PDB file of C-alpha atoms and ligand atoms in Angstrom:
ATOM      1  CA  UNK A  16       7.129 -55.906 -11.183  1.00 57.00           C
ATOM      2  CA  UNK A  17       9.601 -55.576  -8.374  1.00 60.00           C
ATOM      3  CA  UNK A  18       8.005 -54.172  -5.004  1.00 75.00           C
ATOM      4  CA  UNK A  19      10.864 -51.771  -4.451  1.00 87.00           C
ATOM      5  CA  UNK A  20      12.400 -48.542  -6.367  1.00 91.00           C
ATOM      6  CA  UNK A  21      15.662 -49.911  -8.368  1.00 94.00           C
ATOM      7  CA  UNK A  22      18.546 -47.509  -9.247  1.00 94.00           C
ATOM      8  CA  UNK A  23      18.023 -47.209 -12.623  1.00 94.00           C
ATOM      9  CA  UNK A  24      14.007 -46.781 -11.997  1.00 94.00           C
ATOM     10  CA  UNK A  25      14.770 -43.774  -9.403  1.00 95.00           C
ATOM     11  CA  UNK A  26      17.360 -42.607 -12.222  1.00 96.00           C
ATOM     12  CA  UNK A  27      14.858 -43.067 -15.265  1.00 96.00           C
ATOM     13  CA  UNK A  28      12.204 -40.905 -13.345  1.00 96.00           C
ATOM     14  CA  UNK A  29      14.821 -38.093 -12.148  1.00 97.00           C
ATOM     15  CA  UNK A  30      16.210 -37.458 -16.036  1.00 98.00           C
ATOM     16  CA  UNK A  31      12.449 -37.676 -17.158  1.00 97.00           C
ATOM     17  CA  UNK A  32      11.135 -35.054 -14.736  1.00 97.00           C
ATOM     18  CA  UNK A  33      13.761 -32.711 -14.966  1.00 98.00           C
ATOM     19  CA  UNK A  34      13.323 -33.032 -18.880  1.00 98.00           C
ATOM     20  CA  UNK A  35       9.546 -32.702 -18.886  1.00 98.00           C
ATOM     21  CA  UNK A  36       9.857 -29.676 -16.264  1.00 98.00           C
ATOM     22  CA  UNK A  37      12.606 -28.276 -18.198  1.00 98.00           C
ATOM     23  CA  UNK A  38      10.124 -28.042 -21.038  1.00 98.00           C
ATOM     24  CA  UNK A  39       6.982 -26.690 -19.375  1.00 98.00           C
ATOM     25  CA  UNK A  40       9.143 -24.133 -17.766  1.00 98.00           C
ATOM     26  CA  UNK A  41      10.307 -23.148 -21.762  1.00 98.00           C
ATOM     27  CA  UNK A  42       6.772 -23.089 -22.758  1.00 98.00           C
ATOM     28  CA  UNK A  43       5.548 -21.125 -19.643  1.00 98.00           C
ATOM     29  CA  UNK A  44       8.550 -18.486 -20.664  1.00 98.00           C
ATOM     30  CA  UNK A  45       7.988 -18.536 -24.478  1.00 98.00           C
ATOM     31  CA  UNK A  46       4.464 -17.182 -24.316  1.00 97.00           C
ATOM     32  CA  UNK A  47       5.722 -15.030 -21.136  1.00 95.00           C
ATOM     33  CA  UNK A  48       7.802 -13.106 -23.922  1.00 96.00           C
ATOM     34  CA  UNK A  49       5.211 -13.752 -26.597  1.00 95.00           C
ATOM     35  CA  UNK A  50       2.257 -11.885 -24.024  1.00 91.00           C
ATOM     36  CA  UNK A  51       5.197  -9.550 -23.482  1.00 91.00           C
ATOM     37  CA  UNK A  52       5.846  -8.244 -27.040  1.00 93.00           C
ATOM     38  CA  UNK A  53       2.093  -8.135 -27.945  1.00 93.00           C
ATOM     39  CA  UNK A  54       1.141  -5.969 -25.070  1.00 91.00           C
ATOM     40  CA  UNK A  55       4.168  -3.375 -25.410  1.00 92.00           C
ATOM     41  CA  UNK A  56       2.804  -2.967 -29.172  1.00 93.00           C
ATOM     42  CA  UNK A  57      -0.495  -2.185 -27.878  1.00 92.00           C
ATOM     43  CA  UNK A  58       0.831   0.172 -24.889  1.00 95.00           C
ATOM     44  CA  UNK A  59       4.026   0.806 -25.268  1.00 95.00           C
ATOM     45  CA  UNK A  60       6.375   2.496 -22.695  1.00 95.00           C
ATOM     46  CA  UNK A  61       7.110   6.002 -24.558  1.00 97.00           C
ATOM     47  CA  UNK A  62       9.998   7.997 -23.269  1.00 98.00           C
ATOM     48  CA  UNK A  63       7.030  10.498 -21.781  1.00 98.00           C
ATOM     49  CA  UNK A  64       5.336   7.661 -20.098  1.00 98.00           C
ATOM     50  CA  UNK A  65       8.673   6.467 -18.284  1.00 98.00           C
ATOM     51  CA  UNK A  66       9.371  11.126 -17.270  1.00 98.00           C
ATOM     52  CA  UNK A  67       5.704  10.531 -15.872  1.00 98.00           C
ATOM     53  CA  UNK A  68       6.660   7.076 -13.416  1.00 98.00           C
ATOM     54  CA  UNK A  69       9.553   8.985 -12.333  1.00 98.00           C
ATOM     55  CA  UNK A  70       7.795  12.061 -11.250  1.00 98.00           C
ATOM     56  CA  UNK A  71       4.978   9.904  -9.717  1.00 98.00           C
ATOM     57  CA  UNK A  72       7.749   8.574  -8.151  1.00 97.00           C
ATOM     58  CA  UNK A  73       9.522  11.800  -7.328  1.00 97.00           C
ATOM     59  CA  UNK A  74       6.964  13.831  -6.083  1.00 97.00           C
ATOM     60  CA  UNK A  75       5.458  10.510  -3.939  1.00 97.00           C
ATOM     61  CA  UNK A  76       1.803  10.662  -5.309  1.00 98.00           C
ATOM     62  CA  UNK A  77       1.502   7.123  -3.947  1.00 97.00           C
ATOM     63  CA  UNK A  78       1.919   8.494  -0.483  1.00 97.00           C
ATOM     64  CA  UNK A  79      -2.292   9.449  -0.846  1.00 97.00           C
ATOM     65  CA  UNK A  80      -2.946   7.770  -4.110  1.00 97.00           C
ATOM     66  CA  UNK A  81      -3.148   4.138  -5.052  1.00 96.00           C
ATOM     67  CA  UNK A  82      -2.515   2.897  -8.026  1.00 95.00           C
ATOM     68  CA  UNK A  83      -3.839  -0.981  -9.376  1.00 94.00           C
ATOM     69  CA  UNK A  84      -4.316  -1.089  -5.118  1.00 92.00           C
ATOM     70  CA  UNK A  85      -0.745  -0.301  -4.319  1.00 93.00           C
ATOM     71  CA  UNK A  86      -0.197   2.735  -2.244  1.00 94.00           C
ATOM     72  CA  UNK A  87      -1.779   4.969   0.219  1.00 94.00           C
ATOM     73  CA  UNK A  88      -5.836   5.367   0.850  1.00 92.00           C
ATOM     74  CA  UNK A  89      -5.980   8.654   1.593  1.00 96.00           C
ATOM     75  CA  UNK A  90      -7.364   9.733  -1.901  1.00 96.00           C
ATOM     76  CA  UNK A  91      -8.291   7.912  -5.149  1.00 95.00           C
ATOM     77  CA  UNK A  92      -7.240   5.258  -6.401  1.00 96.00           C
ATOM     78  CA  UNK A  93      -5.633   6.191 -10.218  1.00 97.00           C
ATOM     79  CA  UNK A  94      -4.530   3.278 -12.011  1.00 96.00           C
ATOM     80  CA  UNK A  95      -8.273   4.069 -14.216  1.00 96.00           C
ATOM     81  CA  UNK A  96      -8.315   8.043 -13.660  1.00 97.00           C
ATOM     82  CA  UNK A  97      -7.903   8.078 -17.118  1.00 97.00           C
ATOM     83  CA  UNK A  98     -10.769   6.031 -18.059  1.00 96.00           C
ATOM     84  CA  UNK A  99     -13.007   7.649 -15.123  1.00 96.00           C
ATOM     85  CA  UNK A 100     -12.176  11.457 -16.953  1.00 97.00           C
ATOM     86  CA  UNK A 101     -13.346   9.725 -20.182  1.00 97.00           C
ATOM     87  CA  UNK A 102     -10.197   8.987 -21.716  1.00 97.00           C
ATOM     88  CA  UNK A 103     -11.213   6.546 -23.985  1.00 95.00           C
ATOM     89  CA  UNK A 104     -14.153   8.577 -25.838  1.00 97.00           C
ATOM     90  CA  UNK A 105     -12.678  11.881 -25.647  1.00 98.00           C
ATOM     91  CA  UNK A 106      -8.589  11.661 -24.811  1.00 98.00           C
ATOM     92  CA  UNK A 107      -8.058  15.559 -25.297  1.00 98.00           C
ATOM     93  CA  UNK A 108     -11.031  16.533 -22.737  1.00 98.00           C
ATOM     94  CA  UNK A 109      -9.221  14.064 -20.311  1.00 98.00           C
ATOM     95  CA  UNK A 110      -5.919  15.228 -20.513  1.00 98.00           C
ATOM     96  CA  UNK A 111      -6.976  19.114 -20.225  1.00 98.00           C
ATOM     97  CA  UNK A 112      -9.061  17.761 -17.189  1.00 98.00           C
ATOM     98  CA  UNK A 113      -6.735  16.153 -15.274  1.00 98.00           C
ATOM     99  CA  UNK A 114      -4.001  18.477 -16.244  1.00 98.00           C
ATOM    100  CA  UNK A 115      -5.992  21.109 -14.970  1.00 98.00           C
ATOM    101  CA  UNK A 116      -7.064  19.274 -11.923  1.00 97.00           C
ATOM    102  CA  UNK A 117      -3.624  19.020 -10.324  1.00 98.00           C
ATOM    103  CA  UNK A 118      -3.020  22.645 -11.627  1.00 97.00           C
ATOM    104  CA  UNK A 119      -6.209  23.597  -9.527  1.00 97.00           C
ATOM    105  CA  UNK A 120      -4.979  21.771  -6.153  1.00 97.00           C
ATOM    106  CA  UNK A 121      -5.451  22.300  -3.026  1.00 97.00           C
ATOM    107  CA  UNK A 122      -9.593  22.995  -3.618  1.00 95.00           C
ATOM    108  CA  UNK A 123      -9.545  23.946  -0.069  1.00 96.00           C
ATOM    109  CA  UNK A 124     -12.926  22.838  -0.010  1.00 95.00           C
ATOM    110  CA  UNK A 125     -14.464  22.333   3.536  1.00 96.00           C
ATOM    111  CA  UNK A 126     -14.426  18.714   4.530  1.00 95.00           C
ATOM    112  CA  UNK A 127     -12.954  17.195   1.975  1.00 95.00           C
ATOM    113  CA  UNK A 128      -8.967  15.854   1.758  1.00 96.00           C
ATOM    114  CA  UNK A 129      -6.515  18.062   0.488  1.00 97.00           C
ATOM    115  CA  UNK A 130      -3.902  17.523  -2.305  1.00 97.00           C
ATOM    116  CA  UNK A 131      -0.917  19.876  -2.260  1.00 97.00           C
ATOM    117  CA  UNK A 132       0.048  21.779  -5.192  1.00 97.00           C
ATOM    118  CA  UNK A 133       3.169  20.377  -7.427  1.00 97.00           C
ATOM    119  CA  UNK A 134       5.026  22.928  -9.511  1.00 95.00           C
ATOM    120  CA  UNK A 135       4.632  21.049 -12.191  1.00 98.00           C
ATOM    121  CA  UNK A 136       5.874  22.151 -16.147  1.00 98.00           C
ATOM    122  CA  UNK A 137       3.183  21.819 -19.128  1.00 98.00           C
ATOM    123  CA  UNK A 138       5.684  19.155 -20.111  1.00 98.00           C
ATOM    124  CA  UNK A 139       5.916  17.532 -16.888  1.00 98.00           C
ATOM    125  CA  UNK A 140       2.182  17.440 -16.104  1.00 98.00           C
ATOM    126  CA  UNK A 141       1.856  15.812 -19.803  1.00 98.00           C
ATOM    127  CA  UNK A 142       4.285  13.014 -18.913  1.00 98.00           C
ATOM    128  CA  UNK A 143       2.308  12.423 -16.018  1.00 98.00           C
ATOM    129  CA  UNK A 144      -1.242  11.797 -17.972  1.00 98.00           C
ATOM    130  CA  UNK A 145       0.041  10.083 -20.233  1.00 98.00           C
ATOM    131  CA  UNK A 146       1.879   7.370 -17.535  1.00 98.00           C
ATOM    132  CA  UNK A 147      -1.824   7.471 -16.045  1.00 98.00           C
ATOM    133  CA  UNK A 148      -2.924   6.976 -19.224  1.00 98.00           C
ATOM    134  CA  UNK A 149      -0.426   3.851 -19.487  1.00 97.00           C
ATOM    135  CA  UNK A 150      -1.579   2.417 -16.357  1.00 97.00           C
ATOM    136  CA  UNK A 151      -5.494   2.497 -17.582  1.00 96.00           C
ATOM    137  CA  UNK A 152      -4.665   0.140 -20.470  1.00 94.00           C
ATOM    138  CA  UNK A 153      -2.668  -2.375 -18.344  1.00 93.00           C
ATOM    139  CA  UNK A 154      -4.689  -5.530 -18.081  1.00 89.00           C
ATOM    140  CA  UNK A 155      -4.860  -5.670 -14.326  1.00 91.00           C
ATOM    141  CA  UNK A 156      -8.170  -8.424 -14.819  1.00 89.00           C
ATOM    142  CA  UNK A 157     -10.431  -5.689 -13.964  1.00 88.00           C
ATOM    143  CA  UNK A 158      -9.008  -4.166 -11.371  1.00 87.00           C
ATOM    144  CA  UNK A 159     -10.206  -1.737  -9.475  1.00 89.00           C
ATOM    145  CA  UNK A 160     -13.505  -3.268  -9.853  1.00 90.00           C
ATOM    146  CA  UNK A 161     -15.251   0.107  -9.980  1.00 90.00           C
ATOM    147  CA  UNK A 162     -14.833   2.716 -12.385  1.00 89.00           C
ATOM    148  CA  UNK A 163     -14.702   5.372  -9.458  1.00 86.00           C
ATOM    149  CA  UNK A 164     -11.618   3.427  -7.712  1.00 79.00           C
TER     150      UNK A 164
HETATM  151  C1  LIG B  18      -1.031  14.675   0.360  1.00 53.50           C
HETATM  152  C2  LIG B  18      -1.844  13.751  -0.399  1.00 53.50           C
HETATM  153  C3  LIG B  18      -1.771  13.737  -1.909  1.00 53.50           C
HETATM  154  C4  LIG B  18      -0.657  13.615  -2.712  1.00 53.50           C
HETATM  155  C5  LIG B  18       0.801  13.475  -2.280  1.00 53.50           C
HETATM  156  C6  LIG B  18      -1.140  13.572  -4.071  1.00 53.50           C
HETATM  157  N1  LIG B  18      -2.493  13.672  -4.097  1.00 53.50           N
HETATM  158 FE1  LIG B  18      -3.673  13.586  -5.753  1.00 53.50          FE
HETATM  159  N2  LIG B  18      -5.334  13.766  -4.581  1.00 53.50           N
HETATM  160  C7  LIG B  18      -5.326  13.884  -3.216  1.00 53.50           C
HETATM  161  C8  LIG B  18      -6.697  14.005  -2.743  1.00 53.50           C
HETATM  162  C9  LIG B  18      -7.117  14.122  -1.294  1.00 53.50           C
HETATM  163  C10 LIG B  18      -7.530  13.948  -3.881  1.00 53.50           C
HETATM  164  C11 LIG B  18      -9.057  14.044  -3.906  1.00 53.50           C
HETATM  165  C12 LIG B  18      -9.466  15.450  -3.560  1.00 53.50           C
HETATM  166  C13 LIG B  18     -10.943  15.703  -3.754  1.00 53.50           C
HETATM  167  O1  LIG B  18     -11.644  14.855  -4.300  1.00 53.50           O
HETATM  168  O2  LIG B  18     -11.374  16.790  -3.369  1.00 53.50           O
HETATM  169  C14 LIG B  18      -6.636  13.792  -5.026  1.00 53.50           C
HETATM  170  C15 LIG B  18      -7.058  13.672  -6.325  1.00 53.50           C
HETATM  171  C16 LIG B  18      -6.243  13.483  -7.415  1.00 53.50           C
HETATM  172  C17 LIG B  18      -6.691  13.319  -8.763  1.00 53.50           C
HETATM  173  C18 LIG B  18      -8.146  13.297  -9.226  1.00 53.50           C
HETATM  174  C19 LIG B  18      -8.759  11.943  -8.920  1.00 53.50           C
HETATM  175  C20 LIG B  18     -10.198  11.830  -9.323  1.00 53.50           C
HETATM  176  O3  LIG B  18     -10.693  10.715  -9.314  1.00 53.50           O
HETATM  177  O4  LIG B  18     -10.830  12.841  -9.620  1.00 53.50           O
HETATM  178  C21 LIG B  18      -5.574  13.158  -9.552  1.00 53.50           C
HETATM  179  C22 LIG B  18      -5.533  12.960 -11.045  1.00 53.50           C
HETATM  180  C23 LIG B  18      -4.437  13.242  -8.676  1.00 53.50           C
HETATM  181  N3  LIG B  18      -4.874  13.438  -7.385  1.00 53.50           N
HETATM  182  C24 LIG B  18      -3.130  13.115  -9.106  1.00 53.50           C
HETATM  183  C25 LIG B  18      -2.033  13.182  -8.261  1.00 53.50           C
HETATM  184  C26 LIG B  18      -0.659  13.119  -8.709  1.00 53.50           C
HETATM  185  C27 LIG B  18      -0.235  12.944 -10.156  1.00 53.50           C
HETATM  186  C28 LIG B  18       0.121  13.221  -7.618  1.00 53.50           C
HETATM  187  C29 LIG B  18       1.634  13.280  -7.550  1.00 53.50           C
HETATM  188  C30 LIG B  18       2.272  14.273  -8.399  1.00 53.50           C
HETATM  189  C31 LIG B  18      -0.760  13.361  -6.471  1.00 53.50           C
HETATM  190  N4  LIG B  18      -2.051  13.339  -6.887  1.00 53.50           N
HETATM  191  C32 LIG B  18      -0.314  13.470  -5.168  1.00 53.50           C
HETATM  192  C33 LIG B  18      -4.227  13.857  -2.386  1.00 53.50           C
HETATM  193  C34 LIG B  18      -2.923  13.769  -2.797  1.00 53.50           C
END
């Protein structure tokens, strides 16, 4: 075997890296899309859960709130809300809940942070559950780690 690197060697193992790259990268993005398609069957973006990002975004709850981390710490995290107002075993209890917790705001109680009040429609505050509902089934590999945030 020759000590140094001929053309064609340097050649041979460019076109055969690019190749074999070429097709881990088209494996790597086939089961992207694959992961893709199973999890928006299993939580799928609704109309109502895309109203409900927008007025999260509009109304700039992630100026207090975090959600999956992301945000503000001035009040609870919310990416699992959902699951901490029992969404999972009882989803009508949670939704009255939480709809009726951001009715209920400010508390006003002594000591504790305030959230303002949003003049928010039946509609509207259903949109937004059920994007905090959305964000409780993303698999965010157990993220927060604790159920209260
Ligand atoms: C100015 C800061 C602020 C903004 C903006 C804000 N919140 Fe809050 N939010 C709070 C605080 C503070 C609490 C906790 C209050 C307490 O526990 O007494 C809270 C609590 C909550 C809770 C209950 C959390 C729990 O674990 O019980 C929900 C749900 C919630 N907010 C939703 C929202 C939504 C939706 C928006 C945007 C439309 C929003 N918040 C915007 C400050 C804010």
């Amino acid at each position: 075997m020759s000590e140094t690197l001929t053309k064609a060697a340097a050649r041979n193992i460019f076109y055969g890296g690019t190749v074999f790259f070429f097709v881990v990268f088209g494996v790597l993005v086939a089961d992207s899309v694959t992961d893709a398609i199973a999890i928006a069957k299993v939580n799928p973006i609704t109309p109502s859960v895309a109203a409900g990002k927008r007025i999260w975004e509009r109304h700039a709850c992630f100026d207090c709130h975090t959600l999956f981390g992301e945000g503000a710490r001035f009040a609870p995290e919310l990416g699992n809300v959902w699951l901490r107002y029992g969404g999972d075993k009882d989803p009508d209890g949670a939704r009255e809940s939480l709809k009726q917790w951001i009715k209920n705001q400010p508390t006003r109680v002594e000591g504790r942070h305030q959230m303002p009040h949003f003049d928010l429609t039946e509609q509207q505050l259903d949109q937004i559950v059920d994007y905090l509902r959305w964000t409780s089934r993303v698999n965010t590999q157990n993220w927060p780690p604790h159920i209260s945030g």
